[in-house]
Every structure is written in structure tokens, then in C-alpha cells.
Coordinates of N, CA, C and O in Angstrom, one line a residue:
M256 N -18.9 -4.5 15.4 CA -18.7 -3.6 14.3 C -19.1 -4.2 13.0 O -18.9 -5.4 12.7
L257 N -19.8 -3.4 12.1 CA -20.2 -3.8 10.8 C -19.3 -3.2 9.8 O -19.1 -2.0 9.7
V258 N -18.6 -4.1 9.0 CA -17.7 -3.7 7.9 C -18.4 -4.0 6.6 O -18.7 -5.1 6.3
L259 N -18.6 -3.0 5.8 CA -19.1 -3.1 4.4 C -17.9 -3.1 3.5 O -17.0 -2.3 3.6
L260 N -17.9 -3.9 2.5 CA -16.9 -3.9 1.4 C -17.6 -3.7 0.1 O -18.6 -4.3 -0.2
L261 N -17.0 -2.8 -0.7 CA -17.6 -2.4 -2.0 C -16.5 -2.3 -3.0 O -15.5 -1.6 -2.8
R262 N -16.7 -3.1 -4.1 CA -15.7 -3.0 -5.2 C -16.1 -1.7 -6.0 O -17.2 -1.4 -6.2
H263 N -15.0 -1.0 -6.5 CA -15.3 0.2 -7.3 C -16.2 -0.2 -8.5 O -16.2 -1.3 -8.9
G264 N -16.8 0.9 -9.0 CA -17.6 0.7 -10.2 C -16.9 0.5 -11.5 O -15.6 0.6 -11.5
P265 N -17.6 0.2 -12.6 CA -16.9 0.0 -13.8 C -16.0 1.2 -14.3 O -16.5 2.4 -14.2
A266 N -14.8 0.9 -14.6 CA -13.8 1.9 -15.0 C -13.4 1.7 -16.5 O -13.7 0.6 -17.0
G267 N -12.8 2.7 -17.0 CA -12.3 2.5 -18.4 C -11.3 1.4 -18.5 O -10.7 1.0 -17.5
N268 N -11.1 0.9 -19.7 CA -10.1 -0.2 -19.9 C -8.7 0.4 -19.7 O -8.4 1.6 -20.0
A269 N -7.8 -0.4 -19.2 CA -6.4 0.0 -19.0 C -5.9 0.5 -20.4 O -6.0 -0.2 -21.4
D270 N -5.3 1.7 -20.4 CA -4.8 2.3 -21.6 C -3.6 3.2 -21.2 O -3.9 4.3 -20.7
S271 N -2.4 2.7 -21.5 CA -1.3 3.5 -21.1 C -1.1 4.8 -21.8 O -0.5 5.7 -21.4
G272 N -1.8 4.9 -23.0 CA -1.8 6.2 -23.7 C -2.7 7.2 -23.0 O -2.3 8.4 -23.0
R273 N -3.8 6.8 -22.5 CA -4.7 7.8 -21.8 C -4.3 7.9 -20.4 O -4.4 9.0 -19.8
W274 N -3.9 6.8 -19.7 CA -3.6 6.9 -18.3 C -2.2 6.2 -18.1 O -2.2 5.0 -17.9
P275 N -1.1 6.9 -18.3 CA 0.2 6.3 -18.1 C 0.4 5.6 -16.8 O 1.0 4.6 -16.7
N276 N -0.3 6.1 -15.8 CA -0.3 5.5 -14.5 C -1.7 4.9 -14.3 O -2.7 5.7 -14.2
D277 N -1.8 3.6 -14.2 CA -3.1 3.0 -14.1 C -3.9 3.4 -12.8 O -5.1 3.3 -12.8
R278 N -3.2 3.9 -11.9 CA -3.9 4.4 -10.6 C -4.8 5.6 -11.0 O -5.7 5.9 -10.2
D279 N -4.6 6.2 -12.1 CA -5.4 7.4 -12.5 C -6.6 7.1 -13.3 O -7.4 8.0 -13.7
R280 N -6.8 5.8 -13.6 CA -8.0 5.4 -14.5 C -9.3 5.6 -13.7 O -9.5 5.1 -12.7
P281 N -10.2 6.5 -14.3 CA -11.4 6.8 -13.6 C -12.6 5.8 -14.0 O -12.5 5.0 -14.8
L282 N -13.7 6.1 -13.3 CA -15.0 5.4 -13.7 C -15.4 5.9 -15.0 O -15.2 7.1 -15.4
T283 N -16.1 5.0 -15.8 CA -16.7 5.5 -17.0 C -18.0 6.2 -16.6 O -18.5 6.2 -15.5
S284 N -18.7 6.8 -17.6 CA -20.0 7.5 -17.3 C -21.0 6.4 -16.9 O -21.8 6.6 -16.0
L285 N -21.0 5.2 -17.5 CA -21.8 4.1 -17.1 C -21.4 3.7 -15.7 O -22.3 3.4 -14.9
G286 N -20.2 3.6 -15.4 CA -19.7 3.2 -14.1 C -20.2 4.2 -13.0 O -20.6 3.8 -11.9
K287 N -20.2 5.5 -13.3 CA -20.7 6.5 -12.4 C -22.2 6.2 -12.1 O -22.6 6.3 -11.0
K288 N -22.9 6.0 -13.2 CA -24.4 5.8 -13.1 C -24.7 4.6 -12.2 O -25.5 4.6 -11.3
R289 N -24.0 3.5 -12.6 CA -24.3 2.2 -11.8 C -23.8 2.3 -10.4 O -24.5 1.8 -9.5
T290 N -22.7 3.0 -10.1 CA -22.2 3.1 -8.8 C -23.1 4.0 -8.0 O -23.4 3.8 -6.8
R291 N -23.6 5.1 -8.6 CA -24.5 6.0 -7.9 C -25.8 5.2 -7.5 O -26.3 5.4 -6.3
R292 N -26.3 4.4 -8.3 CA -27.5 3.6 -8.0 C -27.2 2.6 -6.9 O -27.9 2.4 -5.9
A293 N -26.0 1.9 -7.0 CA -25.6 0.9 -6.0 C -25.4 1.6 -4.6 O -25.7 1.1 -3.6
A294 N -24.9 2.9 -4.7 CA -24.7 3.7 -3.4 C -26.0 3.9 -2.7 O -26.1 3.8 -1.5
R295 N -27.1 4.1 -3.4 CA -28.4 4.3 -2.8 C -28.8 3.0 -2.1 O -29.5 3.0 -1.1
G296 N -28.5 1.8 -2.7 CA -28.7 0.5 -2.1 C -27.9 0.4 -0.8 O -28.4 -0.1 0.2
I297 N -26.7 0.9 -0.8 CA -25.9 0.8 0.4 C -26.5 1.7 1.5 O -26.6 1.3 2.7
V298 N -27.0 2.8 1.1 CA -27.7 3.7 2.1 C -28.9 3.0 2.7 O -29.1 3.1 3.9
A299 N -29.7 2.3 1.9 CA -30.8 1.5 2.4 C -30.4 0.4 3.4 O -31.1 0.2 4.4
L300 N -29.3 -0.2 3.1 CA -28.8 -1.3 4.0 C -28.0 -0.8 5.2 O -28.0 -1.5 6.2
A301 N -27.4 0.3 5.1 CA -26.5 0.8 6.2 C -26.7 2.3 6.3 O -25.9 3.1 6.0
P302 N -27.9 2.7 6.9 CA -28.2 4.2 7.0 C -27.3 4.9 8.0 O -27.2 6.1 8.0
D303 N -26.6 4.1 8.9 CA -25.8 4.7 9.9 C -24.3 4.7 9.7 O -23.5 4.6 10.6
L304 N -23.9 4.7 8.4 CA -22.5 4.6 8.0 C -21.8 5.8 8.6 O -22.2 6.9 8.5
E305 N -20.6 5.4 9.3 CA -19.9 6.5 10.0 C -18.6 6.9 9.2 O -18.2 8.1 9.4
A306 N -18.1 6.1 8.4 CA -16.9 6.5 7.6 C -16.8 5.6 6.4 O -17.3 4.5 6.3
I307 N -16.1 6.2 5.4 CA -15.8 5.5 4.2 C -14.2 5.5 4.0 O -13.6 6.6 4.1
W308 N -13.6 4.3 3.9 CA -12.2 4.2 3.7 C -12.0 3.7 2.3 O -12.7 2.8 1.8
T309 N -11.2 4.4 1.5 CA -11.0 4.0 0.1 C -9.6 3.9 -0.3 O -8.7 4.5 0.2
S310 N -9.4 3.0 -1.3 CA -8.1 2.9 -2.0 C -7.8 4.3 -2.6 O -8.7 5.0 -3.0
P311 N -6.5 4.6 -2.8 CA -6.1 5.8 -3.4 C -6.3 5.8 -4.9 O -6.2 6.9 -5.5
L312 N -6.6 4.7 -5.6 CA -6.7 4.7 -7.0 C -8.0 5.4 -7.4 O -9.0 5.4 -6.7
Q313 N -7.9 6.2 -8.5 CA -9.0 7.1 -8.9 C -10.4 6.5 -8.9 O -11.3 7.0 -8.5
R314 N -10.4 5.3 -9.5 CA -11.8 4.6 -9.7 C -12.4 4.3 -8.4 O -13.6 4.4 -8.2
A315 N -11.6 4.0 -7.4 CA -12.1 3.7 -6.0 C -12.5 5.0 -5.3 O -13.5 5.1 -4.7
R316 N -11.7 6.0 -5.5 CA -12.0 7.3 -4.9 C -13.3 7.9 -5.5 O -14.1 8.5 -4.8
D317 N -13.4 7.7 -6.8 CA -14.7 8.2 -7.5 C -15.9 7.4 -6.9 O -16.9 8.0 -6.6
S318 N -15.7 6.1 -6.7 CA -16.8 5.3 -6.1 C -17.1 5.7 -4.7 O -18.3 5.9 -4.3
A319 N -16.1 5.9 -3.9 CA -16.3 6.4 -2.5 C -17.0 7.7 -2.4 O -17.9 7.9 -1.6
A320 N -16.7 8.6 -3.3 CA -17.3 9.9 -3.3 C -18.8 9.8 -3.7 O -19.6 10.5 -3.1
L321 N -19.1 8.9 -4.6 CA -20.5 8.7 -5.0 C -21.3 8.2 -3.9 O -22.5 8.5 -3.6
V322 N -20.7 7.2 -3.1 CA -21.4 6.7 -2.0 C -21.6 7.8 -0.9 O -22.7 7.9 -0.4
A323 N -20.6 8.5 -0.6 CA -20.7 9.6 0.4 C -21.8 10.6 0.0 O -22.6 10.9 0.9
R324 N -21.9 10.9 -1.2 CA -22.9 11.9 -1.7 C -24.4 11.3 -1.6 O -25.3 12.1 -1.6
A325 N -24.5 10.0 -1.5 CA -25.8 9.4 -1.5 C -26.4 9.6 -0.1 O -27.7 9.4 0.1
Y326 N -25.6 9.9 0.9 CA -26.1 10.1 2.3 C -26.6 11.6 2.5 O -25.9 12.5 2.0
A327 N -27.6 11.8 3.2 CA -28.1 13.2 3.6 C -26.9 13.9 4.3 O -26.7 15.1 4.0
T328 N -26.3 13.3 5.2 CA -25.1 13.8 5.8 C -23.9 12.9 5.4 O -23.8 11.8 6.0
P329 N -23.1 13.3 4.5 CA -22.1 12.5 3.9 C -21.1 12.1 5.0 O -20.6 12.9 5.8
P330 N -20.8 10.8 5.1 CA -19.7 10.4 6.1 C -18.4 10.8 5.6 O -18.2 11.0 4.4
P331 N -17.4 10.9 6.4 CA -16.0 11.3 6.0 C -15.4 10.2 5.1 O -15.6 9.0 5.4
V332 N -14.7 10.6 4.1 CA -14.0 9.7 3.3 C -12.5 9.8 3.6 O -11.9 10.9 3.5
V333 N -11.9 8.6 3.9 CA -10.4 8.6 4.2 C -9.7 7.7 3.2 O -10.2 6.6 2.9
V334 N -8.7 8.2 2.6 CA -7.9 7.5 1.6 C -6.8 6.8 2.3 O -6.0 7.3 3.0
L335 N -6.8 5.4 2.0 CA -5.8 4.6 2.7 C -5.0 3.8 1.6 O -5.6 3.0 0.8
E336 N -3.7 3.9 1.6 CA -2.8 3.1 0.7 C -3.0 1.6 1.0 O -2.9 0.8 0.1
S337 N -3.4 1.3 2.2 CA -3.5 -0.2 2.5 C -4.7 -0.8 1.8 O -4.9 -2.0 1.8
L338 N -5.6 0.0 1.2 CA -6.7 -0.5 0.4 C -6.4 -0.6 -1.1 O -7.2 -1.1 -1.9
A339 N -5.2 -0.2 -1.5 CA -4.7 -0.4 -2.9 C -4.5 -1.8 -3.1 O -4.4 -2.6 -2.2
P340 N -4.5 -2.3 -4.4 CA -4.3 -3.7 -4.7 C -3.0 -4.2 -4.0 O -2.0 -3.6 -4.0
G341 N -3.2 -5.4 -3.3 CA -2.1 -6.0 -2.6 C -1.9 -5.6 -1.2 O -1.1 -6.1 -0.5
G342 N -2.7 -4.6 -0.7 CA -2.6 -4.0 0.6 C -3.2 -4.8 1.7 O -4.0 -5.8 1.4
D343 N -2.9 -4.5 2.9 CA -3.5 -5.2 4.1 C -4.1 -4.1 5.0 O -3.4 -3.4 5.7
V344 N -5.5 -4.0 5.0 CA -6.2 -2.9 5.7 C -6.5 -3.3 7.1 O -6.8 -2.5 7.9
L345 N -6.5 -4.6 7.5 CA -6.9 -5.0 8.8 C -6.1 -4.3 9.9 O -6.8 -3.9 10.9
P346 N -4.9 -4.0 9.8 CA -4.2 -3.2 10.9 C -4.8 -1.8 11.1 O -4.6 -1.3 12.2
E347 N -5.4 -1.3 10.1 CA -5.9 0.1 10.2 C -7.1 0.2 11.2 O -7.3 1.2 11.8
F348 N -7.8 -0.9 11.5 CA -8.9 -0.8 12.4 C -8.4 -0.4 13.8 O -9.1 0.3 14.5
G349 N -7.3 -1.0 14.2 CA -6.8 -0.6 15.5 C -6.2 0.8 15.6 O -6.2 1.4 16.7
K350 N -5.8 1.4 14.5 CA -5.3 2.7 14.5 C -6.4 3.8 14.4 O -6.1 5.0 14.7
R351 N -7.5 3.5 13.9 CA -8.5 4.5 13.5 C -9.6 4.7 14.5 O -10.5 5.5 14.3
G352 N -9.5 4.1 15.7 CA -10.5 4.3 16.7 C -11.7 3.5 16.5 O -12.0 2.9 15.4
P353 N -12.6 3.4 17.5 CA -13.8 2.6 17.4 C -14.8 3.2 16.5 O -15.0 4.4 16.4
R354 N -15.4 2.3 15.8 CA -16.5 2.6 14.8 C -17.6 1.5 15.0 O -17.3 0.4 15.4
R355 N -18.8 1.9 14.5 CA -19.8 0.9 14.5 C -20.1 0.4 13.1 O -20.3 -0.8 12.9
V356 N -20.0 1.3 12.1 CA -20.3 0.9 10.7 C -19.3 1.7 9.8 O -19.3 2.9 9.8
V357 N -18.5 0.9 9.0 CA -17.5 1.5 8.1 C -17.6 0.8 6.8 O -17.8 -0.4 6.7
L358 N -17.4 1.6 5.7 CA -17.4 1.0 4.3 C -16.0 1.1 3.8 O -15.3 2.2 3.9
L359 N -15.5 0.0 3.2 CA -14.2 0.0 2.6 C -14.4 -0.2 1.1 O -15.2 -1.1 0.6
V360 N -13.8 0.7 0.3 CA -13.9 0.7 -1.2 C -12.6 0.3 -1.8 O -11.6 0.9 -1.5
G361 N -12.6 -0.8 -2.6 CA -11.3 -1.3 -3.1 C -11.5 -2.1 -4.4 O -12.4 -1.8 -5.2
H362 N -10.6 -3.0 -4.6 CA -10.4 -3.7 -5.9 C -10.3 -5.2 -5.7 O -10.1 -5.7 -4.6
E363 N -10.6 -5.9 -6.8 CA -10.4 -7.3 -6.9 C -9.0 -7.6 -7.4 O -8.5 -6.8 -8.2
P364 N -8.3 -8.7 -6.9 CA -8.8 -9.7 -6.0 C -8.6 -9.4 -4.6 O -9.0 -10.1 -3.7
T365 N -8.0 -8.2 -4.3 CA -7.6 -7.9 -2.9 C -8.9 -7.9 -2.0 O -8.8 -8.4 -0.9
L366 N -10.0 -7.2 -2.4 CA -11.2 -7.1 -1.6 C -11.8 -8.5 -1.3 O -12.2 -8.8 -0.2
G367 N -11.8 -9.4 -2.4 CA -12.4 -10.7 -2.2 C -11.5 -11.5 -1.2 O -12.1 -12.3 -0.4
L368 N -10.2 -11.4 -1.3 CA -9.3 -12.1 -0.3 C -9.5 -11.5 1.1 O -9.5 -12.3 2.1
L369 N -9.7 -10.2 1.2 CA -9.9 -9.6 2.5 C -11.2 -10.2 3.1 O -11.2 -10.5 4.3
A370 N -12.3 -10.2 2.4 CA -13.5 -10.8 2.9 C -13.3 -12.2 3.3 O -13.8 -12.6 4.4
G371 N -12.6 -13.0 2.6 CA -12.3 -14.4 3.0 C -11.5 -14.5 4.3 O -11.8 -15.3 5.1
Q372 N -10.5 -13.6 4.4 CA -9.7 -13.6 5.7 C -10.6 -13.2 6.8 O -10.5 -13.7 7.9
M373 N -11.5 -12.2 6.6 CA -12.4 -11.8 7.7 C -13.3 -12.9 8.2 O -13.7 -13.0 9.3
L374 N -13.7 -13.7 7.2 CA -14.7 -14.8 7.5 C -14.1 -16.1 7.9 O -14.6 -16.8 8.8
A375 N -13.0 -16.5 7.3 CA -12.5 -17.8 7.5 C -10.9 -17.9 7.5 O -10.4 -18.9 7.2
R376 N -10.3 -16.8 7.8 CA -8.9 -16.7 7.8 C -8.4 -16.7 6.4 O -8.7 -15.8 5.6
D377 N -7.5 -17.7 6.0 CA -6.9 -17.7 4.7 C -7.5 -18.8 3.8 O -8.1 -19.7 4.3
G378 N -7.4 -18.6 2.5 CA -7.8 -19.6 1.5 C -9.2 -19.4 0.9 O -9.6 -20.1 0.0
L379 N -10.0 -18.5 1.5 CA -11.3 -18.2 0.9 C -11.3 -16.8 0.3 O -10.7 -15.9 0.8
A380 N -12.0 -16.7 -0.8 CA -12.1 -15.4 -1.5 C -13.6 -15.3 -2.0 O -14.1 -16.2 -2.6
L381 N -14.2 -14.1 -1.8 CA -15.5 -13.8 -2.3 C -15.3 -13.1 -3.6 O -14.6 -12.1 -3.6
P382 N -15.9 -13.5 -4.7 CA -15.8 -12.8 -6.0 C -16.7 -11.6 -6.1 O -17.8 -11.7 -6.4
F383 N -16.1 -10.4 -6.0 CA -16.9 -9.2 -6.1 C -17.0 -8.7 -7.5 O -16.0 -8.6 -8.2
R384 N -18.2 -8.4 -7.9 CA -18.4 -7.8 -9.2 C -18.3 -6.3 -9.0 O -18.4 -5.8 -7.9
K385 N -18.0 -5.5 -10.1 CA -17.9 -4.1 -10.0 C -19.1 -3.5 -9.5 O -20.2 -3.7 -10.0
A386 N -19.0 -2.6 -8.4 CA -20.1 -2.0 -7.7 C -20.9 -3.0 -6.9 O -22.1 -2.7 -6.6
G387 N -20.4 -4.1 -6.6 CA -21.1 -5.1 -5.8 C -20.4 -5.1 -4.4 O -19.3 -4.6 -4.2
G388 N -21.1 -5.6 -3.4 CA -20.6 -5.5 -2.1 C -21.1 -6.5 -1.1 O -21.9 -7.4 -1.4
C389 N -20.6 -6.4 0.1 CA -21.0 -7.3 1.2 C -20.9 -6.6 2.5 O -20.3 -5.5 2.6
A390 N -21.5 -7.2 3.6 CA -21.3 -6.7 4.9 C -20.9 -7.9 5.8 O -21.5 -9.0 5.7
I391 N -19.9 -7.6 6.6 CA -19.4 -8.6 7.6 C -19.5 -8.0 9.0 O -19.0 -6.9 9.2
D392 N -20.1 -8.7 9.9 CA -20.3 -8.3 11.2 C -19.3 -8.9 12.2 O -19.0 -10.1 12.0
F393 N -18.8 -8.1 13.1 CA -17.8 -8.5 14.1 C -18.3 -8.2 15.5 O -19.0 -7.2 15.7
N394 N -18.0 -9.1 16.4 CA -18.3 -8.8 17.8 C -17.0 -8.1 18.3 O -16.0 -8.7 18.7
G395 N -16.9 -6.8 18.2 CA -15.7 -6.0 18.6 C -15.0 -5.6 17.3 O -15.5 -5.6 16.2
E396 N -13.7 -5.5 17.5 CA -12.8 -5.0 16.4 C -12.6 -6.1 15.3 O -12.5 -7.3 15.7
P397 N -12.6 -5.8 14.0 CA -12.4 -6.8 13.0 C -11.1 -7.5 13.1 O -10.0 -6.9 13.4
R398 N -11.1 -8.8 13.0 CA -9.9 -9.6 13.0 C -10.1 -10.8 12.1 O -11.2 -11.2 11.8
R399 N -9.0 -11.5 11.7 CA -9.1 -12.6 10.8 C -9.9 -13.7 11.4 O -9.8 -14.1 12.5
G400 N -10.8 -14.2 10.5 CA -11.7 -15.4 10.9 C -12.8 -15.1 11.9 O -13.5 -16.1 12.3
A401 N -13.0 -13.9 12.3 CA -14.0 -13.6 13.4 C -15.3 -13.0 12.9 O -16.2 -12.8 13.6
G402 N -15.4 -12.8 11.6 CA -16.6 -12.2 11.0 C -17.7 -13.1 10.7 O -17.5 -14.3 10.4
T403 N -18.9 -12.5 10.6 CA -20.1 -13.3 10.2 C -20.7 -12.5 9.0 O -20.9 -11.3 9.0
L404 N -20.9 -13.2 7.9 CA -21.4 -12.6 6.6 C -22.9 -12.3 6.9 O -23.7 -13.1 7.2
E405 N -23.2 -11.0 6.7 CA -24.6 -10.5 6.8 C -25.3 -10.5 5.5 O -26.4 -10.9 5.4
W406 N -24.6 -10.0 4.5 CA -25.1 -10.0 3.1 C -24.0 -9.9 2.1 O -22.9 -9.4 2.4
F407 N -24.2 -10.5 0.9 CA -23.3 -10.4 -0.2 C -24.1 -10.3 -1.5 O -24.8 -11.2 -1.9
L408 N -24.0 -9.1 -2.1 CA -25.0 -8.7 -3.1 C -24.2 -8.2 -4.4 O -23.3 -7.4 -4.3
P409 N -24.7 -8.7 -5.5 CA -24.1 -8.2 -6.8 C -24.7 -6.8 -7.0 O -25.7 -6.4 -6.4
P410 N -24.1 -6.0 -7.9 CA -24.5 -4.7 -8.1 C -26.0 -4.6 -8.6 O -26.7 -3.6 -8.2
R411 N -26.4 -5.5 -9.3 CA -27.8 -5.5 -9.8 C -28.8 -5.4 -8.6 O -29.8 -4.7 -8.6
L412 N -28.5 -6.2 -7.6 CA -29.4 -6.3 -6.4 C -29.3 -5.0 -5.6 O -30.3 -4.5 -5.0
L413 N -28.1 -4.5 -5.5 CA -28.0 -3.2 -4.8 C -28.8 -2.1 -5.5 O -29.4 -1.3 -4.8
R414 N -28.7 -2.1 -6.8 CA -29.5 -1.1 -7.5 C -31.0 -1.3 -7.4 O -31.8 -0.3 -7.2
Q415 N -31.4 -2.6 -7.3 CA -32.9 -2.8 -7.1 C -33.3 -2.4 -5.7 O -34.4 -1.9 -5.5
L416 N -32.4 -2.6 -4.7 CA -32.8 -2.1 -3.4 C -32.9 -0.6 -3.3 O -33.8 0.0 -2.7
A417 N -32.1 0.1 -4.1 CA -32.2 1.6 -4.2 C -33.5 2.0 -4.8 O -34.2 2.9 -4.3
K418 N -33.9 1.3 -5.9 CA -35.1 1.6 -6.6 C -36.3 1.4 -5.6 O -37.2 2.2 -5.6
R419 N -36.3 0.3 -4.9 CA -37.4 0.0 -3.9 C -37.4 1.0 -2.8 O -38.5 1.4 -2.4
A420 N -36.3 1.4 -2.3 CA -36.3 2.5 -1.3 C -36.9 3.8 -1.8 O -37.6 4.4 -1.1
L421 N -36.6 4.1 -3.0 CA -37.2 5.4 -3.6 C -38.7 5.2 -3.8 O -39.4 6.2 -3.6
E422 N -39.1 4.0 -4.2 CA -40.6 3.8 -4.4 C -41.3 3.9 -3.0 O -42.4 4.5 -3.0
V423 N -40.7 3.4 -2.0 CA -41.3 3.5 -0.6 C -41.4 5.0 -0.2 O -42.4 5.4 0.4
E424 N -40.3 5.8 -0.5 CA -40.4 7.2 -0.1 C -41.5 7.9 -0.9 O -42.0 8.9 -0.3
D425 N -41.8 7.5 -2.1 CA -42.8 8.2 -2.9 C -44.2 7.9 -2.5 O -45.1 8.5 -2.8
E426 N -44.4 6.8 -1.7 CA -45.7 6.4 -1.3 C -46.3 7.3 -0.2 O -45.7 7.9 0.5

């Protein structure tokens, strides 16, 4: 199974006046633009995406929706509380049935710690930039320490992949 991890795109600054509940803080217009471009890079790297699992926080849900829309046939988006900050999403894999390729959209530092657990159990964390991601391959169901890092890309490189994919289509 291939598990992709994507940190949500740039969101507004925490502001209790605008968003009394920080869970409601959305992507900025620049965040939407950058995430939309990064999403096209995800499509180039994982054309067979079967599902998107996202944190319930608005900025992650916004990011997941942008990725889904980048696909000709949008994969289903499932909102999971276990992808909220501090959650543990690994048990979800056993509950959700077999998949070949799934994308998880979440937050730092939880996402970076999850990647570390997937690769080397505990103590390792990958530092995700906003709208940056990675892919971890598993022989079977994902479990702690059993993954192999396939790629780890900052948002700038995901956007460049998208640009190259569009250029190839135009040729």
C-alpha cells in the first residue's frame, strides 16, 4: 500500500476575533492557489489515488477538496477526527478496508511524527512545509516502522512537477 501524506496549505493566522474556534480557520487565497498547484503535482505522482482522508479542521478539509478536484475522477474524501492535531490515524487502516493508494491530509507536528512512526517507529519526525508531502510504501497494511520512503517533497517541487506535467500535455 502506498500512503501519501500532505500538510494542509497556508492558512490565515490564528485570530480568535475572526475564528473563535481555530478549527474553523481556512486557507488563505494564496494558500488555495499554492495547494491547487501542489495538488496537480500529487496527481502526477499518484494518478491512481483511491481515497483522501482528511483532518476535520477547515484548512485541511479545504486542502483535501482541492486535491480531489485535481483528479479527472475525484477520489472520495473521508473526514477523520484521528487526523486532527494529536490524533493517531494508524488504527484506521484496519477499519477502512484494503486500499492501494491513499492520501492523508493533516497538520504539523502530528503529520511529521506519523511519517516518522511509519518509517522508524518512534523518535523520528519529518518536517512538512505547508502544502508539502511525502509517500511511504508498505508491503501490506501500514504499521509502525514498516514503511519505505518513496519521496519527500517541499511544496515548491510539487508545484514544479505540476507545471512540467501540464507542459508535457501541451506538447
